[in-house]
Amino acid sequence: MNPENFSLSEQIVSPSYIRQGSQARRTHEHLIRLLIEKGKCPEDGWDDSTIELFLHELAIMDSNNFLGNCGVGEREGRVASDLVARRHYRFMHGIGRSGDIAAIQPKAAGSSLLNKITNSVVLDILRAAGVRTVSSCFVVPMATGMSLTLCFLALRHRRPKAKFIIWPRIDQKSCFKSMITAGFEPVVIENLLEGDELRTDLRTVESKIQQLGAKNILCVHSTTSCFAPRAPDRLEELAQICAKYDIPHIVNNAYGVQLSKCMHLIQQGARIGRIDAFVQSSDKNFLVPVGGAIVAGFDDVFINEISKMYPGRASASPSTDVLITLLSLGVNGYKRLLKERKEMFTYLSTELKKLAEAHGERLLETSHNPISLAMSLKRFHEHKDKAVTQLGSMLFTRLVSGARVVPVGSEQIINGYTFQGFMSHTNRYPCPYLNAASAIGMKRQDVDLFIKKLDKCLKTLLKEIGISGAEEDIEKEMSANIEDDDTAELIENVQIGLKISTDVVNHPV
């Protein structure tokens, strides 16, 4: 409805009513105008009707939604299912062009505008979250691992002779495979055990740079957010080393946007040293479906180079999801979620510590990790190795997702590289442990239910371990001292000694 149509409507319905409706629409349009004009996330979230109005206005600017459009090309935004069309708000052309994911599409002015606005809004959120001097970013329709690969491929053009990537170890497959996929050789730097925490070995990093030669190293690939007992890398010191040897620095900030400590590390690293780009997941930080990431940095030219490495057009779905979510939350809504996450981390830490102590275990001291916690599982490991992994299975079948049970000494081969103690970020951590994290969106009831289920699983497992141990003792005694004919008498005697009923022996839990 434009002013002319409102004027005509006054001839049909009372002018005072039409003017009221016109004023209401202008309220929506005012919010949209501010967004386009400033390119910043609104302070307060929009209602759904304003968001849908905005998306509809953008969609009808794409050629597939033109009335009377005649498309004779191989890609004209046609879809067979109206359900699919509505799921995508009729944005059918995607974003970018064949040579640049950030390029404007002549056929899709609306989708192009959506892409530009999304990148601008996300940039504003990254600054609000703590990286105040970040200058450029873009949403890429790939998860974090492939987005890291894109960064490494962009660096290849700047450093054609380089073949190594210095990588402080983190036991997460996708970030390791991102380097292999890009065609580079990871140089794994083992972490140092400081108390319970695993920290970056800066001396070995610098030694490897000197040994391999700076010109042969593509970059240092560091990590912020991670599973305890590993701590975020010493980003400030790594950034200084990179600046000293003129080596690029790429940061895996997978779920670090929600963590003020990680964002502060990136900001400080860029201020006193060198950070070329940092990559974060859209689903882990902005509560949207899996499939997108944000590549950001402090040099517009380099970030533009990365975006041009993406071959072909791209799906607009990740950008649309992020934009809708941030418009719905607003800056204040997102900050509220970050505040609640911190509160839940404190609550989870308190409750997990109580539970650990009640079961003769302890919460590991990992003060530098702001999101993940680790509880020792020494009692289970000392009695039976399989009990540790059994706990993980028990939690999963009881609908506890996200908890990780890490045994001692497991081995994993990834692309020909052997990792001892895989999942624990070191060759042999002193004890097995269980991980739990307080990520954005977690509620108090999630913590309470997790603690309740974990407590029940621990009690059940301890009971099972005790019975299993008694049975093994019985079997050893039987085989060592008697013939088969004396089995019944031995069982009776052992039952009396252990005070175990006949039903328990014959029907173990």
Short mmCIF file of C-alpha atoms in Angstrom, two decimals:
data_model
loop_
_atom_site.label_atom_id
_atom_site.label_comp_id
_atom_site.label_asym_id
_atom_site.label_seq_id
_atom_site.Cartn_x
_atom_site.Cartn_y
_atom_site.Cartn_z
CA MET A 1 0.00 0.00 0.00
CA ASN A 2 1.46 3.32 -1.12
CA PRO A 3 0.08 6.82 -0.32
CA GLU A 4 -2.00 6.81 -3.52
CA ASN A 5 -3.67 3.53 -2.61
CA PHE A 6 -4.38 4.77 0.92
CA SER A 7 -5.97 7.88 -0.54
CA LEU A 8 -8.18 5.81 -2.80
CA SER A 9 -9.14 3.59 0.14
CA GLU A 10 -10.56 6.64 1.94
CA GLN A 11 -13.33 6.68 -0.66
CA ILE A 12 -14.38 3.20 0.43
CA VAL A 13 -13.79 3.18 4.21
CA SER A 14 -13.96 6.04 6.69
CA PRO A 15 -10.90 8.30 6.12
CA SER A 16 -10.10 8.36 9.87
CA TYR A 17 -9.84 4.57 9.93
CA ILE A 18 -7.67 4.50 6.81
CA ARG A 19 -5.35 7.16 8.23
CA GLN A 20 -4.99 5.12 11.41
CA GLY A 21 -4.07 2.07 9.34
CA SER A 22 -1.64 4.17 7.30
CA GLN A 23 0.06 5.43 10.43
CA ALA A 24 0.39 1.87 11.72
CA ARG A 25 2.08 0.82 8.48
CA ARG A 26 4.44 3.78 8.65
CA THR A 27 5.60 2.53 12.05
CA HIS A 28 6.73 -0.71 10.43
CA GLU A 29 8.29 1.17 7.52
CA HIS A 30 10.16 3.46 9.88
CA LEU A 31 11.92 0.47 11.45
CA ILE A 32 12.81 -0.86 8.01
CA ARG A 33 14.11 2.54 6.91
CA LEU A 34 16.39 2.79 9.96
CA LEU A 35 17.77 -0.69 9.26
CA ILE A 36 18.60 0.12 5.64
CA GLU A 37 19.94 3.57 6.48
CA LYS A 38 22.20 2.57 9.41
CA GLY A 39 22.89 -1.09 8.67
CA LYS A 40 22.89 -1.92 12.38
CA CYS A 41 21.00 -4.44 14.46
CA PRO A 42 18.03 -2.71 16.13
CA GLU A 43 18.38 -2.17 19.87
CA ASP A 44 15.05 -3.87 20.52
CA GLY A 45 13.77 -6.84 18.57
CA TRP A 46 11.13 -6.51 15.86
CA ASP A 47 7.78 -8.25 15.97
CA ASP A 48 7.16 -11.03 13.44
CA SER A 49 4.81 -8.97 11.28
CA THR A 50 7.49 -6.32 10.67
CA ILE A 51 10.08 -8.96 9.79
CA GLU A 52 7.71 -10.71 7.39
CA LEU A 53 6.73 -7.40 5.78
CA PHE A 54 10.41 -6.61 5.24
CA LEU A 55 11.17 -10.04 3.76
CA HIS A 56 8.15 -9.84 1.47
CA GLU A 57 9.19 -6.40 0.23
CA LEU A 58 12.66 -7.74 -0.56
CA ALA A 59 11.38 -10.91 -2.23
CA ILE A 60 9.20 -9.10 -4.75
CA MET A 61 12.33 -7.28 -5.94
CA ASP A 62 13.70 -10.59 -7.30
CA SER A 63 12.89 -11.43 -10.93
CA ASN A 64 11.30 -14.80 -10.14
CA ASN A 65 8.54 -12.87 -8.34
CA PHE A 66 7.99 -10.24 -11.07
CA LEU A 67 4.45 -10.29 -12.51
CA GLY A 68 4.71 -11.20 -16.19
CA ASN A 69 8.38 -12.19 -15.97
CA CYS A 70 9.59 -14.32 -18.90
CA GLY A 71 12.63 -16.38 -17.94
CA VAL A 72 14.52 -18.24 -20.66
CA GLY A 73 17.78 -19.03 -18.83
CA GLU A 74 18.96 -22.20 -17.09
CA ARG A 75 18.46 -20.65 -13.64
CA GLU A 76 15.28 -18.62 -13.26
CA GLY A 77 14.34 -19.26 -9.63
CA ARG A 78 11.70 -21.83 -10.48
CA VAL A 79 10.57 -24.27 -7.77
CA ALA A 80 8.13 -27.15 -8.11
CA SER A 81 6.76 -27.04 -4.56
CA ASP A 82 4.95 -24.04 -3.15
CA LEU A 83 5.86 -25.35 0.31
CA VAL A 84 9.55 -25.00 -0.58
CA ALA A 85 8.92 -21.51 -1.98
CA ARG A 86 7.22 -20.41 1.24
CA ARG A 87 9.94 -22.01 3.38
CA HIS A 88 12.47 -19.74 1.67
CA TYR A 89 10.20 -16.65 1.64
CA ARG A 90 10.40 -16.95 -2.19
CA PHE A 91 14.09 -16.02 -2.27
CA MET A 92 15.05 -18.46 -5.01
CA HIS A 93 18.16 -16.96 -6.59
CA GLY A 94 20.54 -17.32 -3.65
CA ILE A 95 23.35 -14.83 -3.06
CA GLY A 96 26.42 -13.77 -5.03
CA ARG A 97 27.42 -14.60 -8.58
CA SER A 98 29.64 -17.26 -10.11
CA GLY A 99 32.86 -15.39 -9.30
CA ASP A 100 32.11 -13.78 -5.94
CA ILE A 101 29.75 -14.68 -3.10
CA ALA A 102 29.43 -10.98 -2.22
CA ALA A 103 28.60 -9.77 -5.77
CA ILE A 104 25.25 -8.20 -6.67
CA GLN A 105 22.85 -10.28 -8.78
CA PRO A 106 21.07 -8.37 -11.57
CA LYS A 107 18.14 -10.81 -11.35
CA ALA A 108 17.89 -10.59 -7.58
CA ALA A 109 18.09 -7.08 -6.16
CA GLY A 110 16.10 -8.17 -3.10
CA SER A 111 18.31 -11.17 -2.29
CA SER A 112 21.43 -9.04 -2.84
CA LEU A 113 20.12 -6.39 -0.47
CA LEU A 114 19.27 -9.06 2.10
CA ASN A 115 22.84 -10.40 1.90
CA LYS A 116 24.43 -6.97 2.32
CA ILE A 117 22.17 -6.05 5.24
CA THR A 118 22.80 -9.38 6.98
CA ASN A 119 26.56 -8.92 6.79
CA SER A 120 26.22 -5.40 8.15
CA VAL A 121 23.98 -6.50 11.04
CA VAL A 122 26.31 -9.37 11.97
CA LEU A 123 29.27 -6.99 11.94
CA ASP A 124 27.42 -4.77 14.40
CA ILE A 125 26.77 -7.77 16.67
CA LEU A 126 30.43 -8.86 16.58
CA ARG A 127 31.41 -5.38 17.72
CA ALA A 128 28.77 -5.40 20.45
CA ALA A 129 30.03 -8.81 21.61
CA GLY A 130 33.53 -7.47 22.22
CA VAL A 131 35.61 -7.24 19.01
CA ARG A 132 35.15 -3.50 18.62
CA THR A 133 37.68 -2.96 15.84
CA VAL A 134 36.53 -5.72 13.47
CA SER A 135 36.11 -4.02 10.09
CA SER A 136 34.53 -6.58 7.79
CA CYS A 137 32.65 -9.88 7.78
CA PHE A 138 30.41 -12.04 5.65
CA VAL A 139 28.07 -14.95 6.23
CA VAL A 140 29.11 -18.01 4.24
CA PRO A 141 26.74 -20.96 3.67
CA MET A 142 29.19 -23.54 4.98
CA ALA A 143 29.91 -24.74 8.51
CA THR A 144 33.05 -23.70 10.40
CA GLY A 145 35.42 -26.36 9.05
CA MET A 146 34.88 -25.59 5.37
CA SER A 147 34.94 -21.86 6.11
CA LEU A 148 38.39 -22.29 7.66
CA THR A 149 39.44 -24.13 4.48
CA LEU A 150 38.29 -21.12 2.48
CA CYS A 151 40.59 -18.89 4.56
CA PHE A 152 43.58 -21.17 4.02
CA LEU A 153 42.95 -21.27 0.27
CA ALA A 154 42.87 -17.47 0.17
CA LEU A 155 46.21 -17.36 1.98
CA ARG A 156 47.72 -19.73 -0.58
CA HIS A 157 47.68 -16.92 -3.15
CA ARG A 158 49.55 -14.65 -0.77
CA ARG A 159 52.09 -17.29 0.31
CA PRO A 160 52.48 -19.71 -2.65
CA LYS A 161 55.62 -21.40 -1.24
CA ALA A 162 54.13 -22.16 2.17
CA LYS A 163 53.03 -25.72 2.95
CA PHE A 164 52.84 -25.93 6.76
CA ILE A 165 50.20 -24.75 9.24
CA ILE A 166 51.19 -24.41 12.89
CA TRP A 167 48.32 -25.86 14.92
CA PRO A 168 48.14 -26.08 18.74
CA ARG A 169 46.33 -29.37 19.22
CA ILE A 170 42.59 -29.49 19.76
CA ASP A 171 40.84 -32.82 19.35
CA GLN A 172 38.08 -31.81 17.00
CA LYS A 173 38.07 -33.42 13.57
CA SER A 174 36.64 -30.68 11.35
CA CYS A 175 39.26 -28.04 12.20
CA PHE A 176 42.05 -30.58 11.58
CA LYS A 177 40.51 -31.74 8.30
CA SER A 178 40.04 -28.13 7.17
CA MET A 179 43.83 -27.89 6.83
CA ILE A 180 44.17 -31.24 5.07
CA THR A 181 41.35 -30.40 2.64
CA ALA A 182 43.08 -27.16 1.73
CA GLY A 183 46.20 -29.16 0.85
CA PHE A 184 48.47 -28.16 3.73
CA GLU A 185 50.48 -30.11 6.27
CA PRO A 186 49.45 -29.53 9.88
CA VAL A 187 52.29 -29.18 12.37
CA VAL A 188 50.69 -30.37 15.61
CA ILE A 189 51.84 -28.57 18.75
CA GLU A 190 51.10 -30.61 21.87
CA ASN A 191 49.60 -28.73 24.79
CA LEU A 192 51.20 -28.20 28.20
CA LEU A 193 49.50 -29.54 31.32
CA GLU A 194 49.32 -26.76 33.91
CA GLY A 195 47.45 -28.07 36.94
CA ASP A 196 44.33 -29.59 35.41
CA GLU A 197 44.35 -27.31 32.36
CA LEU A 198 45.92 -27.81 28.96
CA ARG A 199 47.54 -24.59 27.72
CA THR A 200 49.37 -23.46 24.57
CA ASP A 201 53.06 -24.38 24.37
CA LEU A 202 54.37 -21.04 23.10
CA ARG A 203 58.03 -22.06 23.25
CA THR A 204 57.44 -25.02 20.91
CA VAL A 205 55.37 -22.85 18.54
CA GLU A 206 58.23 -20.40 18.14
CA SER A 207 60.78 -23.19 17.90
CA LYS A 208 58.84 -24.83 15.05
CA ILE A 209 58.63 -21.52 13.19
CA GLN A 210 62.40 -21.13 13.43
CA GLN A 211 62.96 -24.75 12.45
CA LEU A 212 60.66 -24.74 9.38
CA GLY A 213 61.31 -21.16 8.29
CA ALA A 214 58.64 -18.44 8.38
CA LYS A 215 58.27 -18.28 4.60
CA ASN A 216 57.31 -22.00 4.55
CA ILE A 217 54.49 -21.54 7.04
CA LEU A 218 51.06 -20.57 5.70
CA CYS A 219 49.72 -19.46 9.08
CA VAL A 220 49.21 -20.21 12.73
CA HIS A 221 45.79 -21.79 13.25
CA SER A 222 44.67 -21.12 16.83
CA THR A 223 41.49 -21.89 18.78
CA THR A 224 39.39 -20.00 21.29
CA SER A 225 36.26 -21.94 22.32
CA CYS A 226 36.98 -25.58 23.19
CA PHE A 227 36.17 -28.50 25.50
CA ALA A 228 37.70 -28.51 28.96
CA PRO A 229 40.26 -29.30 30.29
CA ARG A 230 41.78 -27.54 27.27
CA ALA A 231 41.77 -23.78 27.64
CA PRO A 232 41.52 -21.23 24.82
CA ASP A 233 44.89 -20.68 23.18
CA ARG A 234 47.13 -17.92 24.46
CA LEU A 235 45.90 -15.71 21.65
CA GLU A 236 47.68 -12.52 22.60
CA GLU A 237 51.08 -14.20 22.75
CA LEU A 238 50.44 -16.14 19.51
CA ALA A 239 49.40 -12.89 17.81
CA GLN A 240 52.67 -11.29 18.89
CA ILE A 241 54.68 -14.25 17.58
CA CYS A 242 52.84 -14.01 14.24
CA ALA A 243 53.60 -10.29 14.02
CA LYS A 244 57.25 -10.91 14.92
CA TYR A 245 57.76 -13.46 12.12
CA ASP A 246 55.25 -11.90 9.67
CA ILE A 247 53.10 -15.03 9.59
CA PRO A 248 49.29 -14.87 9.09
CA HIS A 249 47.06 -15.89 11.97
CA ILE A 250 43.67 -17.57 11.51
CA VAL A 251 41.50 -18.10 14.61
CA ASN A 252 38.92 -20.86 14.98
CA ASN A 253 36.33 -19.04 17.10
CA ALA A 254 33.63 -21.68 16.52
CA TYR A 255 31.33 -20.85 19.44
CA GLY A 256 33.29 -17.93 20.82
CA VAL A 257 30.94 -15.04 19.94
CA GLN A 258 28.82 -15.93 22.97
CA LEU A 259 31.89 -15.79 25.22
CA SER A 260 33.12 -12.34 26.24
CA LYS A 261 36.48 -13.81 27.28
CA CYS A 262 37.11 -15.25 23.79
CA MET A 263 36.02 -12.06 22.04
CA HIS A 264 38.31 -10.06 24.34
CA LEU A 265 41.23 -12.35 23.43
CA ILE A 266 40.61 -11.71 19.73
CA GLN A 267 40.34 -7.96 20.26
CA GLN A 268 43.55 -7.86 22.29
CA GLY A 269 45.40 -10.15 19.91
CA ALA A 270 44.56 -7.91 16.98
CA ARG A 271 45.56 -4.82 18.98
CA ILE A 272 49.00 -5.96 20.11
CA GLY A 273 49.86 -8.51 17.43
CA ARG A 274 48.41 -10.06 14.30
CA ILE A 275 45.09 -11.76 13.59
CA ASP A 276 44.08 -11.96 9.93
CA ALA A 277 40.68 -13.61 10.22
CA PHE A 278 38.48 -15.32 12.80
CA VAL A 279 35.73 -17.79 11.95
CA GLN A 280 32.61 -18.58 13.97
CA SER A 281 29.59 -20.85 13.58
CA SER A 282 26.19 -19.30 12.97
CA ASP A 283 24.21 -22.10 14.65
CA LYS A 284 26.35 -22.28 17.79
CA ASN A 285 26.28 -18.53 18.39
CA PHE A 286 22.97 -17.32 16.94
CA LEU A 287 20.58 -20.25 17.53
CA VAL A 288 19.83 -20.98 13.87
CA PRO A 289 19.96 -24.29 11.92
CA VAL A 290 23.36 -25.79 11.06
CA GLY A 291 24.93 -24.75 7.77
CA GLY A 292 26.45 -21.31 8.10
CA ALA A 293 29.50 -19.51 9.46
CA ILE A 294 30.81 -15.95 9.72
CA VAL A 295 34.26 -15.06 8.44
CA ALA A 296 35.48 -11.79 9.97
CA GLY A 297 38.66 -9.76 10.20
CA PHE A 298 40.42 -6.45 10.51
CA ASP A 299 41.50 -5.98 6.88
CA ASP A 300 38.70 -5.39 4.36
CA VAL A 301 40.94 -6.37 1.45
CA PHE A 302 41.80 -9.78 2.88
CA ILE A 303 38.21 -10.59 3.90
CA ASN A 304 37.12 -9.66 0.37
CA GLU A 305 39.78 -12.03 -1.00
CA ILE A 306 38.36 -14.85 1.10
CA SER A 307 34.81 -14.19 -0.14
CA LYS A 308 36.02 -14.31 -3.74
CA MET A 309 37.49 -17.77 -3.15
CA TYR A 310 33.97 -19.21 -2.86
CA PRO A 311 33.15 -20.76 -6.29
CA GLY A 312 29.69 -20.05 -7.64
CA ARG A 313 26.51 -18.71 -6.13
CA ALA A 314 25.45 -19.72 -2.65
CA SER A 315 22.34 -20.53 -0.66
CA ALA A 316 20.69 -17.53 0.97
CA SER A 317 19.18 -19.67 3.75
CA PRO A 318 21.95 -19.16 6.36
CA SER A 319 21.91 -15.39 5.79
CA THR A 320 18.12 -15.27 5.97
CA ASP A 321 18.04 -17.32 9.18
CA VAL A 322 20.66 -15.15 10.88
CA LEU A 323 18.97 -11.92 9.82
CA ILE A 324 15.52 -13.03 10.98
CA THR A 325 16.96 -14.15 14.34
CA LEU A 326 18.92 -10.98 15.01
CA LEU A 327 16.03 -8.74 13.97
CA SER A 328 13.77 -10.73 16.28
CA LEU A 329 16.18 -10.49 19.22
CA GLY A 330 17.68 -7.06 18.72
CA VAL A 331 20.93 -6.11 20.44
CA ASN A 332 19.27 -6.10 23.85
CA GLY A 333 17.72 -9.52 23.33
CA TYR A 334 21.03 -11.02 22.25
CA LYS A 335 22.87 -9.45 25.20
CA ARG A 336 20.20 -10.89 27.49
CA LEU A 337 20.93 -14.37 26.12
CA LEU A 338 24.66 -13.84 26.71
CA LYS A 339 23.98 -12.76 30.30
CA GLU A 340 21.76 -15.79 30.91
CA ARG A 341 24.46 -18.08 29.50
CA LYS A 342 27.00 -16.75 32.00
CA GLU A 343 24.54 -17.31 34.84
CA MET A 344 23.88 -20.86 33.67
CA PHE A 345 27.61 -21.55 33.50
CA THR A 346 27.98 -20.56 37.15
CA TYR A 347 24.94 -22.64 38.10
CA LEU A 348 26.11 -25.68 36.13
CA SER A 349 29.56 -25.39 37.68
CA THR A 350 28.14 -25.26 41.19
CA GLU A 351 25.78 -28.20 40.72
CA LEU A 352 28.31 -30.37 38.90
CA LYS A 353 30.88 -29.76 41.63
CA LYS A 354 28.40 -30.86 44.30
CA LEU A 355 27.56 -33.99 42.38
CA ALA A 356 31.21 -34.82 41.72
CA GLU A 357 32.10 -34.56 45.40
CA ALA A 358 29.10 -36.69 46.37
CA HIS A 359 30.43 -39.48 44.15
CA GLY A 360 34.05 -39.21 45.25
CA GLU A 361 35.09 -37.32 42.12
CA ARG A 362 36.01 -33.68 41.54
CA LEU A 363 35.33 -30.85 39.15
CA LEU A 364 38.59 -30.19 37.32
CA GLU A 365 40.12 -26.72 37.77
CA THR A 366 39.80 -25.09 34.34
CA SER A 367 39.38 -21.40 35.14
CA HIS A 368 40.46 -20.20 31.68
CA ASN A 369 37.64 -22.08 29.91
CA PRO A 370 34.47 -19.95 30.03
CA ILE A 371 31.98 -22.47 28.59
CA SER A 372 33.03 -26.10 29.17
CA LEU A 373 33.45 -28.04 32.42
CA ALA A 374 35.07 -31.39 33.16
CA MET A 375 34.32 -33.83 35.98
CA SER A 376 36.83 -36.59 36.79
CA LEU A 377 35.81 -40.27 36.49
CA LYS A 378 38.71 -41.85 38.39
CA ARG A 379 36.64 -44.32 40.41
CA PHE A 380 35.20 -45.90 37.30
CA HIS A 381 38.53 -46.04 35.49
CA GLU A 382 40.30 -47.65 38.45
CA HIS A 383 37.71 -50.41 38.61
CA LYS A 384 36.98 -51.11 34.96
CA ASP A 385 37.97 -49.29 31.75
CA LYS A 386 34.69 -50.04 29.98
CA ALA A 387 32.71 -48.37 32.77
CA VAL A 388 33.79 -44.94 31.51
CA THR A 389 32.44 -45.39 28.00
CA GLN A 390 29.39 -47.19 29.39
CA LEU A 391 28.48 -44.00 31.25
CA GLY A 392 28.42 -42.12 27.94
CA SER A 393 26.06 -44.70 26.45
CA MET A 394 23.79 -44.58 29.49
CA LEU A 395 23.49 -40.79 29.28
CA PHE A 396 22.77 -40.87 25.55
CA THR A 397 20.01 -43.48 25.88
CA ARG A 398 18.48 -41.35 28.63
CA LEU A 399 18.23 -38.38 26.24
CA VAL A 400 21.22 -36.45 27.56
CA SER A 401 22.83 -34.89 24.48
CA GLY A 402 26.06 -32.93 24.30
CA ALA A 403 27.79 -34.55 27.27
CA ARG A 404 31.14 -36.14 26.33
CA VAL A 405 32.74 -38.99 28.23
CA VAL A 406 36.48 -39.07 27.54
CA PRO A 407 38.44 -42.25 28.39
CA VAL A 408 42.20 -42.42 28.88
CA GLY A 409 44.46 -43.53 26.07
CA SER A 410 42.05 -43.82 23.13
CA GLU A 411 43.59 -43.66 19.66
CA GLN A 412 42.23 -42.03 16.50
CA ILE A 413 43.70 -41.88 12.99
CA ILE A 414 42.62 -38.89 10.90
CA ASN A 415 43.91 -38.60 7.34
CA GLY A 416 46.99 -40.63 8.20
CA TYR A 417 47.78 -38.72 11.41
CA THR A 418 47.63 -40.74 14.65
CA PHE A 419 46.33 -38.99 17.77
CA GLN A 420 46.97 -40.72 21.09
CA GLY A 421 44.49 -39.90 23.84
CA PHE A 422 42.08 -38.52 21.25
CA MET A 423 39.28 -36.30 22.59
CA SER A 424 41.43 -35.23 25.55
CA HIS A 425 43.68 -32.83 23.53
CA THR A 426 46.83 -34.56 24.79
CA ASN A 427 48.54 -37.94 24.50
CA ARG A 428 47.61 -39.10 27.97
CA TYR A 429 45.53 -37.00 30.33
CA PRO A 430 45.90 -38.08 33.99
CA CYS A 431 42.28 -39.28 34.32
CA PRO A 432 39.12 -39.94 32.31
CA TYR A 433 36.45 -37.28 32.60
CA LEU A 434 33.00 -36.11 31.56
CA ASN A 435 32.38 -32.83 29.73
CA ALA A 436 29.34 -30.58 29.96
CA ALA A 437 28.97 -27.09 28.53
CA SER A 438 26.78 -24.09 29.22
CA ALA A 439 26.05 -22.74 25.75
CA ILE A 440 23.73 -19.95 24.67
CA GLY A 441 20.08 -20.87 25.08
CA MET A 442 20.58 -23.26 28.01
CA LYS A 443 17.93 -23.00 30.73
CA ARG A 444 17.99 -23.76 34.43
CA GLN A 445 15.70 -26.75 33.91
CA ASP A 446 18.26 -28.19 31.45
CA VAL A 447 20.91 -28.10 34.18
CA ASP A 448 18.59 -29.58 36.80
CA LEU A 449 17.48 -32.45 34.57
CA PHE A 450 21.06 -33.18 33.47
CA ILE A 451 22.32 -33.33 37.07
CA LYS A 452 19.40 -35.57 38.05
CA LYS A 453 20.00 -38.00 35.18
CA LEU A 454 23.77 -38.00 35.65
CA ASP A 455 23.37 -38.73 39.35
CA LYS A 456 21.07 -41.65 38.58
CA CYS A 457 23.45 -43.03 35.93
CA LEU A 458 26.43 -42.79 38.27
CA LYS A 459 24.58 -44.62 41.04
CA THR A 460 23.38 -47.32 38.66
CA LEU A 461 26.82 -47.80 37.17
CA LEU A 462 28.52 -48.00 40.55
CA LYS A 463 26.01 -50.63 41.58
CA GLU A 464 26.61 -52.60 38.40
CA ILE A 465 30.37 -52.36 38.80
CA GLY A 466 30.14 -53.69 42.33
CA ILE A 467 28.08 -56.72 41.31
CA SER A 468 30.29 -57.38 38.31
CA GLY A 469 33.35 -57.37 40.51
CA ALA A 470 31.79 -59.82 42.94
CA GLU A 471 30.93 -62.18 40.10
CA GLU A 472 34.49 -62.12 38.81
CA ASP A 473 35.82 -62.99 42.27
CA ILE A 474 33.41 -65.89 42.48
CA GLU A 475 34.49 -67.24 39.11
CA LYS A 476 38.21 -67.03 40.00
CA GLU A 477 37.65 -68.80 43.30
CA MET A 478 35.64 -71.51 41.58
CA SER A 479 38.20 -72.23 38.86
CA ALA A 480 41.13 -72.27 41.30
CA ASN A 481 39.86 -74.50 44.10
CA ILE A 482 37.03 -76.86 43.04
CA GLU A 483 35.66 -79.18 40.45
CA ASP A 484 32.40 -78.47 38.64
CA ASP A 485 30.43 -80.69 41.05
CA ASP A 486 31.29 -78.33 43.95
CA THR A 487 30.01 -75.15 42.22
CA ALA A 488 26.75 -74.88 44.14
CA GLU A 489 28.48 -75.17 47.51
CA LEU A 490 31.04 -72.48 46.62
CA ILE A 491 28.38 -70.05 45.47
CA GLU A 492 26.51 -70.57 48.74
CA ASN A 493 29.63 -69.87 50.79
CA VAL A 494 30.58 -66.76 48.80
CA GLN A 495 27.00 -65.48 49.05
CA ILE A 496 27.17 -65.69 52.81
CA GLY A 497 30.52 -63.88 52.87
CA LEU A 498 29.42 -61.09 50.54
CA LYS A 499 25.80 -61.05 51.77
CA ILE A 500 24.54 -61.28 48.19
CA SER A 501 21.18 -62.94 47.58
CA THR A 502 20.72 -65.94 45.27
CA ASP A 503 18.56 -63.89 42.90
CA VAL A 504 21.32 -61.31 42.46
CA VAL A 505 23.94 -63.93 41.64
CA ASN A 506 21.70 -65.77 39.18
CA HIS A 507 20.19 -62.65 37.66
CA PRO A 508 22.75 -59.83 37.72
CA VAL A 509 21.53 -56.33 36.92
#
